[in-house]
Tab-separated table of C-alpha atoms in Angstrom:
chain	number	residue	atom	x	y	z
A	86	MET	CA	-13.445	-23.949	9.879
A	87	GLY	CA	-13.390	-22.122	6.554
A	88	GLY	CA	-11.784	-23.326	3.360
A	89	LEU	CA	-8.338	-22.820	1.885
A	90	THR	CA	-9.040	-19.247	0.836
A	91	ASP	CA	-9.674	-18.278	4.456
A	92	LEU	CA	-6.080	-19.122	5.335
A	93	GLY	CA	-3.295	-16.600	5.373
A	94	ALA	CA	-0.047	-17.010	3.478
A	95	ALA	CA	1.988	-18.540	6.300
A	96	GLU	CA	-0.783	-21.033	7.081
A	97	LEU	CA	-1.035	-22.082	3.430
A	98	LEU	CA	2.720	-22.369	3.068
A	99	SER	CA	2.881	-24.575	6.155
A	100	ALA	CA	0.117	-26.786	4.776
A	101	LEU	CA	1.924	-27.018	1.438
A	102	ALA	CA	5.241	-27.875	3.098
A	103	THR	CA	3.714	-30.660	5.168
A	104	ARG	CA	1.643	-31.996	2.240
A	105	ARG	CA	-1.623	-31.331	4.046
A	106	THR	CA	-2.656	-29.634	0.832
A	107	SER	CA	-1.177	-29.215	-2.632
A	108	ALA	CA	-0.459	-26.275	-4.903
A	109	THR	CA	-3.118	-27.585	-7.288
A	110	GLU	CA	-5.737	-27.622	-4.527
A	111	VAL	CA	-4.788	-24.099	-3.454
A	112	MET	CA	-4.829	-22.813	-7.017
A	113	ALA	CA	-8.218	-24.373	-7.725
A	114	ALA	CA	-9.679	-22.833	-4.563
A	115	VAL	CA	-8.275	-19.381	-5.397
A	116	LEU	CA	-9.538	-19.451	-8.990
A	117	ASP	CA	-12.963	-20.683	-7.868
A	118	ARG	CA	-13.106	-17.883	-5.319
A	119	ILE	CA	-12.179	-15.286	-7.944
A	120	ALA	CA	-14.871	-16.637	-10.247
A	121	ALA	CA	-17.428	-16.410	-7.434
A	122	VAL	CA	-16.785	-12.885	-6.119
A	123	ASN	CA	-14.497	-10.841	-8.368
A	124	GLY	CA	-17.284	-9.618	-10.641
A	125	PRO	CA	-18.794	-6.956	-8.337
A	126	VAL	CA	-15.472	-6.239	-6.581
A	127	ASN	CA	-13.308	-5.954	-9.709
A	128	ALA	CA	-10.009	-6.401	-7.873
A	129	ILE	CA	-8.268	-9.017	-10.054
A	130	VAL	CA	-7.576	-8.058	-13.671
A	131	ALA	CA	-5.638	-9.670	-16.524
A	132	LEU	CA	-6.308	-13.108	-15.028
A	133	ARG	CA	-4.347	-15.849	-16.775
A	134	ASP	CA	-5.867	-18.962	-18.345
A	135	ARG	CA	-7.047	-21.490	-15.761
A	136	ASP	CA	-5.548	-24.503	-17.508
A	137	ALA	CA	-2.127	-22.841	-17.683
A	138	LEU	CA	-2.277	-21.907	-14.011
A	139	MET	CA	-3.350	-25.391	-12.963
A	140	ALA	CA	-0.471	-26.870	-14.955
A	141	GLU	CA	1.959	-24.482	-13.254
A	142	ALA	CA	0.579	-25.468	-9.860
A	143	ALA	CA	0.906	-29.161	-10.702
A	144	ALA	CA	4.540	-28.582	-11.645
A	145	ALA	CA	5.098	-26.807	-8.310
A	146	ASP	CA	3.848	-29.903	-6.496
A	147	THR	CA	6.704	-31.955	-7.978
A	148	VAL	CA	9.508	-29.704	-6.713
A	149	PRO	CA	11.475	-31.262	-3.832
A	150	GLN	CA	11.153	-29.533	-0.463
A	151	ASP	CA	14.795	-28.487	-0.338
A	152	ARG	CA	14.409	-26.546	-3.613
A	153	ARG	CA	11.307	-24.591	-2.615
A	154	GLY	CA	11.404	-20.864	-2.003
A	155	PRO	CA	9.657	-19.024	0.840
A	156	LEU	CA	6.484	-18.436	-1.239
A	157	HIS	CA	6.490	-21.761	-3.064
A	158	GLY	CA	3.134	-22.622	-4.657
A	159	LEU	CA	1.365	-19.462	-3.412
A	160	PRO	CA	-0.956	-17.810	-5.972
A	161	MET	CA	-0.302	-14.059	-6.190
A	162	ALA	CA	-1.456	-11.227	-8.448
A	163	VAL	CA	0.895	-8.276	-8.985
A	164	LYS	CA	-0.288	-4.673	-8.723
A	165	ASP	CA	-0.727	-3.312	-12.228
A	166	LEU	CA	2.083	-0.782	-11.836
A	167	ALA	CA	4.748	-3.367	-12.616
A	168	GLY	CA	5.666	-5.134	-15.812
A	169	VAL	CA	5.103	-8.888	-15.574
A	170	ARG	CA	6.376	-11.249	-18.233
A	171	GLY	CA	3.559	-12.678	-20.323
A	172	ILE	CA	0.793	-10.796	-18.489
A	173	ARG	CA	-0.993	-7.690	-19.757
A	174	SER	CA	0.552	-4.794	-17.819
A	175	THR	CA	-1.243	-1.503	-18.390
A	176	TRP	CA	-0.533	0.834	-15.472
A	177	GLY	CA	-4.276	1.552	-15.853
A	178	SER	CA	-3.568	3.662	-18.918
A	179	PRO	CA	-4.953	3.397	-22.453
A	180	ILE	CA	-1.435	4.270	-23.606
A	181	LEU	CA	-0.347	0.800	-22.454
A	182	ALA	CA	-3.623	-1.042	-22.993
A	183	ASP	CA	-1.995	-3.756	-25.125
A	184	ASN	CA	1.347	-3.951	-23.334
A	185	VAL	CA	2.535	-7.506	-22.589
A	186	PRO	CA	6.156	-7.423	-21.354
A	187	ASP	CA	8.664	-10.089	-22.294
A	188	LYS	CA	10.478	-9.777	-18.949
A	189	ASP	CA	9.646	-9.133	-15.304
A	190	ASP	CA	10.320	-5.980	-13.349
A	191	MET	CA	12.177	-6.511	-10.070
A	192	LEU	CA	9.189	-7.114	-7.788
A	193	PRO	CA	7.520	-9.875	-9.855
A	194	ARG	CA	10.952	-11.311	-10.563
A	195	ARG	CA	11.521	-11.681	-6.816
A	196	LEU	CA	8.084	-13.175	-6.287
A	197	ARG	CA	8.733	-15.800	-8.964
A	198	ALA	CA	12.183	-16.563	-7.536
A	199	ALA	CA	10.541	-17.125	-4.149
A	200	GLY	CA	8.185	-19.665	-5.718
A	201	ALA	CA	4.970	-17.655	-6.065
A	202	ILE	CA	2.708	-18.419	-9.025
A	203	LEU	CA	1.682	-15.171	-10.690
A	204	ILE	CA	-1.961	-15.438	-11.755
A	205	GLY	CA	-2.676	-11.911	-13.045
A	206	LYS	CA	-2.745	-8.308	-11.847
A	207	THR	CA	-4.559	-6.233	-9.221
A	208	ASN	CA	-6.365	-3.071	-10.284
A	209	THR	CA	-5.028	0.453	-9.779
A	210	PRO	CA	-5.767	4.015	-10.899
A	211	GLU	CA	-4.059	5.311	-14.039
A	212	PHE	CA	-0.307	5.408	-13.336
A	213	GLY	CA	-1.153	5.044	-9.637
A	214	LEU	CA	-2.307	8.657	-9.352
A	215	GLY	CA	-5.045	9.117	-6.783
A	216	SER	CA	-6.496	6.977	-4.033
A	217	GLN	CA	-9.405	5.618	-6.041
A	218	SER	CA	-8.694	2.496	-8.108
A	219	PHE	CA	-10.498	3.245	-11.348
A	220	ASN	CA	-9.180	3.515	-14.901
A	221	PRO	CA	-10.502	3.403	-18.477
A	222	ILE	CA	-9.123	-0.112	-19.050
A	223	TYR	CA	-10.751	-2.048	-16.210
A	224	GLY	CA	-13.154	0.312	-14.416
A	225	ALA	CA	-13.423	0.820	-10.640
A	226	THR	CA	-12.631	-1.496	-7.731
A	227	ALA	CA	-15.067	-1.634	-4.803
A	228	THR	CA	-14.402	-2.264	-1.154
A	229	PRO	CA	-15.953	-5.658	-0.371
A	230	PHE	CA	-17.625	-4.031	2.644
A	231	ASP	CA	-19.880	-1.895	0.417
A	232	LEU	CA	-19.868	-2.736	-3.276
A	233	SER	CA	-21.019	0.781	-4.188
A	234	ARG	CA	-17.915	2.379	-2.629
A	235	THR	CA	-14.266	2.590	-3.568
A	236	ALA	CA	-11.543	0.304	-2.265
A	237	GLY	CA	-9.199	3.274	-2.212
A	238	GLY	CA	-5.895	3.228	-4.017
A	239	SER	CA	-3.641	3.045	-5.623
A	240	SER	CA	-3.306	-0.504	-4.214
A	241	GLY	CA	-7.100	-0.827	-4.168
A	242	GLY	CA	-7.210	-4.042	-6.154
A	243	ALA	CA	-4.706	-5.686	-3.831
A	244	ALA	CA	-6.564	-4.632	-0.670
A	245	ALA	CA	-9.978	-5.644	-2.001
A	246	ALA	CA	-8.686	-9.015	-3.210
A	247	LEU	CA	-7.310	-9.738	0.254
A	248	ALA	CA	-10.494	-8.679	2.042
A	249	ALA	CA	-12.639	-10.773	-0.325
A	250	ARG	CA	-10.413	-13.829	0.216
A	251	MET	CA	-9.319	-13.938	-3.419
A	252	LEU	CA	-5.635	-13.761	-2.470
A	253	PRO	CA	-3.738	-14.805	0.667
A	254	LEU	CA	-1.030	-12.168	0.204
A	255	ALA	CA	-0.482	-9.131	-2.044
A	256	ASP	CA	2.071	-6.550	-3.024
A	257	GLY	CA	1.326	-2.852	-3.208
A	258	SER	CA	3.166	0.419	-3.553
A	259	ASP	CA	2.923	3.729	-1.777
A	260	MET	CA	3.881	7.247	-2.702
A	261	MET	CA	0.993	9.062	-1.052
A	262	GLY	CA	-0.877	6.534	1.034
A	263	SER	CA	-1.350	3.872	-1.627
A	264	LEU	CA	-0.629	1.048	0.799
A	265	ARG	CA	-2.511	2.753	3.635
A	266	ASN	CA	-5.783	4.244	2.325
A	267	PRO	CA	-6.894	0.977	0.671
A	268	ALA	CA	-5.875	-1.068	3.719
A	269	GLY	CA	-8.115	1.159	5.828
A	270	PHE	CA	-10.961	1.079	3.296
A	271	CYS	CA	-10.817	-2.733	3.056
A	272	ASN	CA	-10.076	-3.808	6.662
A	273	VAL	CA	-6.633	-5.316	5.959
A	274	TYR	CA	-3.033	-4.439	6.753
A	275	GLY	CA	-0.660	-2.444	4.565
A	276	PHE	CA	2.955	-1.665	5.382
A	277	ARG	CA	4.972	1.183	3.912
A	278	PRO	CA	8.614	0.270	4.629
A	279	THR	CA	11.386	2.717	5.391
A	280	TRP	CA	12.237	4.347	2.075
A	281	GLY	CA	15.078	2.429	0.401
A	282	ARG	CA	14.246	-0.811	2.201
A	283	VAL	CA	12.621	-2.404	-0.882
A	284	PRO	CA	14.661	-1.925	-4.059
A	285	THR	CA	13.383	-1.390	-7.579
A	286	ASP	CA	15.098	-1.768	-10.933
A	287	PRO	CA	17.872	0.837	-11.302
A	288	VAL	CA	16.336	2.585	-14.287
A	289	GLY	CA	16.801	6.326	-14.701
A	290	ASP	CA	17.638	8.385	-11.625
A	291	THR	CA	18.372	6.408	-8.457
A	292	PHE	CA	19.536	9.266	-6.193
A	293	LEU	CA	17.012	12.107	-6.124
A	294	HIS	CA	13.423	10.868	-5.888
A	295	GLN	CA	12.708	9.462	-2.410
A	296	LEU	CA	8.915	9.284	-2.150
A	297	ALA	CA	7.519	6.025	-3.580
A	298	THR	CA	8.171	2.501	-2.351
A	299	ASP	CA	6.840	-1.011	-2.829
A	300	GLY	CA	5.547	-2.907	0.177
A	301	PRO	CA	3.375	-5.797	1.409
A	302	MET	CA	-0.344	-6.123	2.159
A	303	ALA	CA	-2.004	-8.984	4.065
A	304	ARG	CA	-4.749	-9.992	6.475
A	305	ASN	CA	-2.233	-10.421	9.309
A	306	VAL	CA	1.075	-8.942	10.358
A	307	ALA	CA	3.099	-12.162	10.176
A	308	ASP	CA	2.267	-12.415	6.465
A	309	LEU	CA	3.321	-8.780	5.945
A	310	ALA	CA	6.680	-9.585	7.484
A	311	LEU	CA	7.064	-12.711	5.356
A	312	LEU	CA	6.583	-10.804	2.103
A	313	LEU	CA	8.705	-7.878	3.255
A	314	GLN	CA	11.589	-10.261	3.837
A	315	VAL	CA	11.269	-11.506	0.229
A	316	LEU	CA	11.097	-7.997	-1.242
A	317	ALA	CA	13.731	-6.297	0.910
A	318	GLU	CA	16.886	-8.041	-0.279
A	319	PRO	CA	19.209	-5.100	-1.099
A	320	ASP	CA	20.482	-4.427	-4.604
A	321	PRO	CA	24.076	-3.115	-4.684
A	322	ARG	CA	23.303	-1.020	-7.752
A	323	LEU	CA	21.076	1.288	-5.687
A	324	PRO	CA	22.737	4.002	-3.572
A	325	HIS	CA	20.219	4.273	-0.708
A	326	GLY	CA	19.664	0.586	0.068
A	327	ARG	CA	19.310	-0.941	3.530
A	328	PRO	CA	20.288	-4.398	4.770
A	329	ASN	CA	17.572	-7.004	4.925
A	330	GLN	CA	16.391	-8.322	8.294
A	331	ALA	CA	14.642	-11.398	9.622
A	332	PHE	CA	11.361	-9.482	9.693
A	333	ALA	CA	9.256	-12.634	10.037
A	334	THR	CA	10.935	-13.740	13.284
A	335	GLY	CA	10.656	-12.240	16.770
A	336	LEU	CA	7.295	-10.592	16.091
A	337	ASP	CA	5.647	-11.662	19.350
A	338	THR	CA	6.722	-9.215	22.028
A	339	ASP	CA	5.190	-7.607	25.104
A	340	PRO	CA	3.900	-4.139	24.121
A	341	ARG	CA	3.638	-2.911	27.709
A	342	GLY	CA	5.461	0.341	28.239
A	343	LEU	CA	5.567	1.389	24.582
A	344	ARG	CA	4.808	5.074	24.066
A	345	ILE	CA	2.345	6.127	21.353
A	346	GLY	CA	1.963	9.774	20.348
A	347	TRP	CA	-1.492	10.644	18.932
A	348	LEU	CA	-1.367	13.409	16.314
A	349	GLY	CA	-5.109	13.286	15.555
A	350	ASP	CA	-6.073	15.849	12.896
A	351	TRP	CA	-2.830	17.831	13.342
A	352	GLY	CA	-4.497	20.462	15.470
A	353	GLY	CA	-7.392	20.889	13.051
A	354	ALA	CA	-5.210	21.244	9.947
A	355	TYR	CA	-6.626	18.057	8.419
A	356	ALA	CA	-10.349	18.235	7.750
A	357	THR	CA	-11.780	14.843	8.739
A	358	GLU	CA	-15.223	13.306	8.325
A	359	PRO	CA	-17.205	12.675	11.520
A	360	GLY	CA	-16.528	9.429	13.325
A	361	ILE	CA	-13.001	8.766	12.063
A	362	LEU	CA	-11.111	10.402	14.905
A	363	ASP	CA	-13.474	8.823	17.451
A	364	LEU	CA	-12.894	5.363	16.015
A	365	CYS	CA	-9.127	5.814	16.001
A	366	GLN	CA	-9.188	7.053	19.595
A	367	SER	CA	-11.149	3.923	20.542
A	368	ALA	CA	-8.369	1.876	18.960
A	369	LEU	CA	-5.808	3.804	20.959
A	370	ALA	CA	-7.786	3.021	24.122
A	371	THR	CA	-7.271	-0.661	23.275
A	372	PHE	CA	-3.531	-0.014	23.041
A	373	ALA	CA	-3.742	1.556	26.494
A	374	ASP	CA	-5.518	-1.566	27.759
A	375	MET	CA	-2.582	-3.557	26.323
A	376	GLY	CA	-0.212	-1.591	28.562
A	377	CYS	CA	0.967	1.079	26.146
A	378	THR	CA	1.150	4.747	27.095
A	379	VAL	CA	-0.898	6.954	24.768
A	380	ALA	CA	-0.531	10.743	24.817
A	381	PRO	CA	-1.745	13.518	22.500
A	382	VAL	CA	0.875	15.424	20.528
A	383	ALA	CA	0.487	19.085	19.562
A	384	PRO	CA	1.200	19.840	15.885
A	385	PRO	CA	5.020	19.560	15.766
A	386	TYR	CA	5.542	21.357	12.432
A	387	PRO	CA	3.263	23.498	10.229
A	388	ALA	CA	1.055	21.251	8.106
A	389	GLU	CA	1.117	23.761	5.260
A	390	LYS	CA	4.918	23.605	5.037
A	391	ILE	CA	4.771	19.814	4.840
A	392	TRP	CA	2.117	20.051	2.141
A	393	HIS	CA	4.075	22.621	0.110
A	394	ALA	CA	7.198	20.470	0.205
A	395	TRP	CA	5.129	17.425	-0.706
A	396	ILE	CA	3.313	18.748	-3.765
A	397	THR	CA	6.535	20.264	-5.098
A	398	LEU	CA	8.590	17.093	-4.769
A	399	ARG	CA	5.714	14.880	-5.900
A	400	SER	CA	4.996	16.877	-9.064
A	401	TRP	CA	8.706	16.957	-9.809
A	402	ALA	CA	8.876	13.155	-9.499
A	403	VAL	CA	5.712	12.570	-11.552
A	404	ALA	CA	6.921	14.887	-14.319
A	405	ALA	CA	10.257	13.090	-14.435
A	406	LYS	CA	8.501	9.744	-14.873
A	407	LEU	CA	5.562	10.597	-17.099
A	408	GLY	CA	7.010	13.567	-18.959
A	409	PRO	CA	7.739	11.583	-22.157
A	410	TRP	CA	4.041	10.629	-22.476
A	411	HIS	CA	3.124	14.317	-22.102
A	412	ALA	CA	5.676	15.441	-24.671
A	413	ASN	CA	3.988	13.378	-27.383
A	414	PRO	CA	0.644	14.964	-28.411
A	415	LYS	CA	-0.864	11.563	-29.248
A	416	THR	CA	-0.155	10.043	-25.835
A	417	ARG	CA	-0.832	13.312	-23.998
A	418	ALA	CA	-4.406	13.142	-25.253
A	419	LEU	CA	-4.776	9.769	-23.480
A	420	LEU	CA	-3.617	11.022	-20.066
A	421	LYS	CA	-6.201	11.809	-17.377
A	422	PRO	CA	-6.465	15.461	-16.275
A	423	GLU	CA	-4.839	14.812	-12.898
A	424	ALA	CA	-1.777	13.337	-14.591
A	425	ILE	CA	-1.480	16.315	-16.915
A	426	TRP	CA	-1.823	18.696	-13.955
A	427	GLU	CA	0.961	16.948	-12.045
A	428	ILE	CA	3.271	16.756	-15.062
A	429	GLU	CA	2.843	20.388	-16.035
A	430	ARG	CA	3.400	21.546	-12.445
A	431	GLY	CA	6.583	19.491	-12.313
A	432	LEU	CA	7.880	20.715	-15.650
A	433	ALA	CA	7.415	24.341	-14.543
A	434	LEU	CA	9.476	23.996	-11.343
A	435	SER	CA	12.879	25.604	-11.060
A	436	ALA	CA	15.845	23.843	-9.475
A	437	MET	CA	15.731	26.263	-6.544
A	438	GLU	CA	12.032	25.610	-5.936
A	439	VAL	CA	12.849	21.925	-5.628
A	440	HIS	CA	15.764	22.762	-3.329
A	441	ARG	CA	13.591	24.889	-1.039
A	442	ALA	CA	11.019	22.095	-0.856
A	443	SER	CA	13.743	19.676	0.185
A	444	VAL	CA	14.889	22.122	2.873
A	445	LEU	CA	11.368	22.032	4.322
A	446	ARG	CA	11.463	18.244	4.152
A	447	SER	CA	14.780	18.300	6.002
A	448	GLU	CA	13.383	20.561	8.716
A	449	TRP	CA	10.429	18.243	9.258
A	450	ASN	CA	12.760	15.223	9.361
A	451	THR	CA	14.824	16.830	12.126
A	452	ILE	CA	11.737	17.601	14.201
A	453	ALA	CA	10.270	14.124	13.657
A	454	ALA	CA	13.524	12.529	14.828
A	455	GLY	CA	13.162	14.492	18.063
A	456	LEU	CA	9.608	13.223	18.545
A	457	PHE	CA	10.933	9.676	18.551
A	458	ASP	CA	13.005	10.523	21.600
A	459	GLN	CA	9.657	10.879	23.398
A	460	PHE	CA	7.570	8.217	21.616
A	461	ASP	CA	8.178	4.787	20.125
A	462	VAL	CA	5.548	5.354	17.425
A	463	LEU	CA	3.308	8.167	16.268
A	464	ALA	CA	-0.336	7.591	15.309
A	465	LEU	CA	-2.625	9.208	12.766
A	466	PRO	CA	-5.792	8.064	10.985
A	467	VAL	CA	-5.222	6.209	7.734
A	468	ALA	CA	-7.651	8.494	5.900
A	469	GLN	CA	-9.676	11.680	6.355
A	470	VAL	CA	-12.801	10.326	4.685
A	471	TRP	CA	-14.780	7.084	4.814
A	472	PRO	CA	-14.885	4.975	1.629
A	473	PHE	CA	-16.781	7.091	-0.897
A	474	ALA	CA	-18.865	6.264	-3.980
A	475	LYS	CA	-16.798	4.379	-6.540
A	476	ASP	CA	-18.194	6.527	-9.367
A	477	THR	CA	-16.700	9.635	-7.690
A	478	PRO	CA	-13.143	10.317	-8.932
A	479	TRP	CA	-12.137	12.066	-5.703
A	480	PRO	CA	-13.791	14.002	-2.859
A	481	LYS	CA	-14.197	17.678	-3.731
A	482	SER	CA	-14.778	18.679	-0.112
A	483	ILE	CA	-14.662	17.362	3.437
A	484	GLY	CA	-17.604	18.913	5.242
A	485	ALA	CA	-17.382	22.650	4.544
A	486	THR	CA	-13.710	22.493	3.578
A	487	PRO	CA	-13.094	22.452	-0.204
A	488	MET	CA	-10.267	20.269	-1.512
A	489	ASP	CA	-8.014	22.308	-3.811
A	490	THR	CA	-6.305	19.324	-5.485
A	491	TYR	CA	-7.257	15.786	-6.439
A	492	HIS	CA	-5.265	14.455	-3.472
A	493	ARG	CA	-5.635	17.103	-0.746
A	494	TRP	CA	-8.282	14.927	0.915
A	495	MET	CA	-5.584	12.382	1.841
A	496	GLU	CA	-3.098	14.879	3.302
A	497	VAL	CA	-2.945	12.900	6.561
A	498	VAL	CA	-0.581	10.350	4.981
A	499	VAL	CA	1.975	12.931	3.907
A	500	PRO	CA	3.992	13.435	7.137
A	501	ALA	CA	5.301	9.845	6.971
A	502	SER	CA	5.658	9.714	3.188
A	503	LEU	CA	7.631	12.939	2.892
A	504	ILE	CA	10.503	11.653	5.025
A	505	GLY	CA	10.245	7.917	4.269
A	506	LEU	CA	9.215	6.581	7.675
A	507	PRO	CA	8.057	2.977	8.181
A	508	THR	CA	4.288	3.010	8.634
A	509	LEU	CA	1.802	0.272	9.348
A	510	ALA	CA	-1.825	0.750	8.319
A	511	ALA	CA	-3.686	-1.288	10.932
A	512	PRO	CA	-7.450	-1.925	10.850
A	513	ALA	CA	-9.132	0.145	13.566
A	514	GLY	CA	-12.671	-1.207	13.337
A	515	PHE	CA	-15.904	-0.046	11.733
A	516	GLY	CA	-18.021	3.080	11.771
A	517	ALA	CA	-21.713	3.315	12.523
A	518	ASP	CA	-22.668	2.424	8.931
A	519	GLY	CA	-20.381	-0.629	8.795
A	520	LEU	CA	-17.537	0.951	6.829
A	521	PRO	CA	-13.974	0.099	7.865
A	522	MET	CA	-11.208	2.516	8.812
A	523	GLY	CA	-7.572	2.195	9.831
A	524	LEU	CA	-4.855	3.728	11.967
A	525	GLN	CA	-1.332	4.668	10.882
A	526	LEU	CA	1.431	3.526	13.259
A	527	ILE	CA	4.592	5.427	12.276
A	528	GLY	CA	8.050	4.480	13.501
A	529	PRO	CA	11.534	5.958	13.286
A	530	ARG	CA	13.480	5.534	10.075
A	531	GLY	CA	14.862	2.023	9.836
A	532	GLN	CA	12.743	0.629	12.685
A	533	ASP	CA	10.451	-1.440	10.468
A	534	HIS	CA	10.650	-4.487	12.705
A	535	ARG	CA	9.669	-2.499	15.784
A	536	VAL	CA	6.541	-1.206	14.036
A	537	LEU	CA	5.640	-4.730	12.890
A	538	GLN	CA	6.060	-6.048	16.433
A	539	LEU	CA	3.534	-3.519	17.725
A	540	GLY	CA	1.265	-4.431	14.833
A	541	GLN	CA	1.527	-8.107	15.763
A	542	SER	CA	0.418	-7.315	19.313
A	543	TRP	CA	-2.491	-5.311	17.898
A	544	HIS	CA	-3.519	-8.101	15.561
A	545	ARG	CA	-3.472	-10.730	18.295
A	546	ALA	CA	-5.636	-8.481	20.457
A	547	THR	CA	-8.196	-7.546	17.777
A	548	ASP	CA	-8.014	-9.549	14.489
A	549	TRP	CA	-10.270	-7.092	12.691
A	550	PRO	CA	-9.587	-8.759	9.295
A	551	GLY	CA	-11.325	-11.838	10.676
A	552	ARG	CA	-14.584	-9.931	10.120
A	553	ARG	CA	-15.724	-10.900	6.632
A	554	PRO	CA	-17.446	-8.586	4.148
A	555	PRO	CA	-21.214	-8.976	4.636
A	556	ASP	CA	-22.387	-9.113	1.000
A	557	LEU	CA	-20.031	-11.805	-0.337
A	558	PRO	CA	-20.399	-15.606	-0.050
A	559	LEU	CA	-18.344	-17.476	2.513
A	560	SER	CA	-14.868	-18.515	1.490
A	561	LEU	CA	-14.256	-21.714	-0.393
C-alpha cells in the first residue's frame, strides 16, 4: 500500500475522522511530497511557510468531531485566479506580482469554511488565457507524465499537482476547457458544472456573461462530487443560481442502457492529431462493454457558427474584465499579446454583434436540447492535440491545418462551454508514446449528477489515475 499522499480526499477525510491519521501527519506528508517532486513539475506556487502550516494542522487536530466541516484538515492549494487572504495571488500577471489580498474570494472562503487548510496556489497562465500554464511570474507547469511537456491549462497546476500526488483534491475553473484540457493532459478528472451551479462573488455584471465557471478536479469521481457539493451552495445575490444537490451520494448506479452519442471530430471540422480519436473510440468500446449504447452523431450544427459565437462572446467577456488594465498604458505594457488581442477585439464589438452571437448560441442550445432526447450524454475528445512542449506558447498548426488564433487548437471544448453544459473530463488512457488523453462526457443542462454517475461507473471499470507518472518517485 502507498502512503498518505496516494489516498484520495474521501479516504483521507475518513482516516482523519476515525483518528487513523491526524491533520499534522497528512500535512507533513503533503509538504514532503511537494518538496520531493514539485521542482520539475512546477505545479504548486506561493507555498506558505511549513511551520505555519504545521501549526494550523495541529490546531485542526484539536477541533471536536461535531464542529468539523466536510473538508476538515485537508491540505489544498487554490488556483491562482482567485484572491486568497495572506497568500500571494498574482493571476500569473506581472501587474499583480506583489498582490497579497487581505480577504478571500468566494471559492477559498468556502474551502476554509469547510475546514480545508490552504497551503498556497496552483499555477496558471496569465489571467487564465490559453491552455498552457506558463507565466512570467512562475514559469511553466509540466505534465508529470513527460516533464518536457505542458500540463495544459488554465488549471494546469491543479491537474499536475493531483497527478503527482502533491494534492488529494483541487479546484479549477473553466471558460474554454480549463478544467478539461489539463485533466486530459495529466490523467485526472475535471468537471465543468452546469453554468450557474457554482457561484462567484457578485462583483460587476452578474447577468450577461455566461461562459466561465469554477469546478472540481480529482483523481476519482467521488472526490469531484464531494468538492462540488462544497462549492455549489447557491448565493441569493446571483440571478442565475441553481439549488445544491447531494452530489456525493447515489453515485454508484448501473450504466447499462445509457445512450452515448459520439461526435468525434465534428465531421472533420476539428483538426485532430493522430491517435486521439482512436484512443477515445477505444474508451467508448469499454462503455459498450459496460452495457451502454454508443452511436456516432453527424455534425448537428455548423462548427463555424459555434466558433463565431464563441470568439465574439469570449472577447466581449475578456474585454469587460481586463479592459481597465488595457486602458492604463503602464499596465497595458505588462499584458501578454494574447490578452491584448482579446481585449481589443472585445472593445471593438458593437452591441448588435454581441446580440447576433448570442442568437447563434441560442440556436445551438435548441439543437443540443433535441440531441438529449436521443442520448443521455454526448462524447468528444478532451483535446485535439497531445501534450506539447512546455516551451511552446500554443500550437500554431495541427498537421497541415494552421491555427488562426491562440486557442483555435482547443475548439473541441467549445460546444459544451458555449451553452453551459455539465461536462466530465474522464481519463481515456495513453497513446503509443505514453502520453495521456481524456474524453468529454457532456450531459443536459442541470444534469450534473447524472454525468457524475456515469463517470463513477467509468472510474470503477478503469481507474486510469491509478497509473502513476513514470519519472517521479513513489508517493510518501
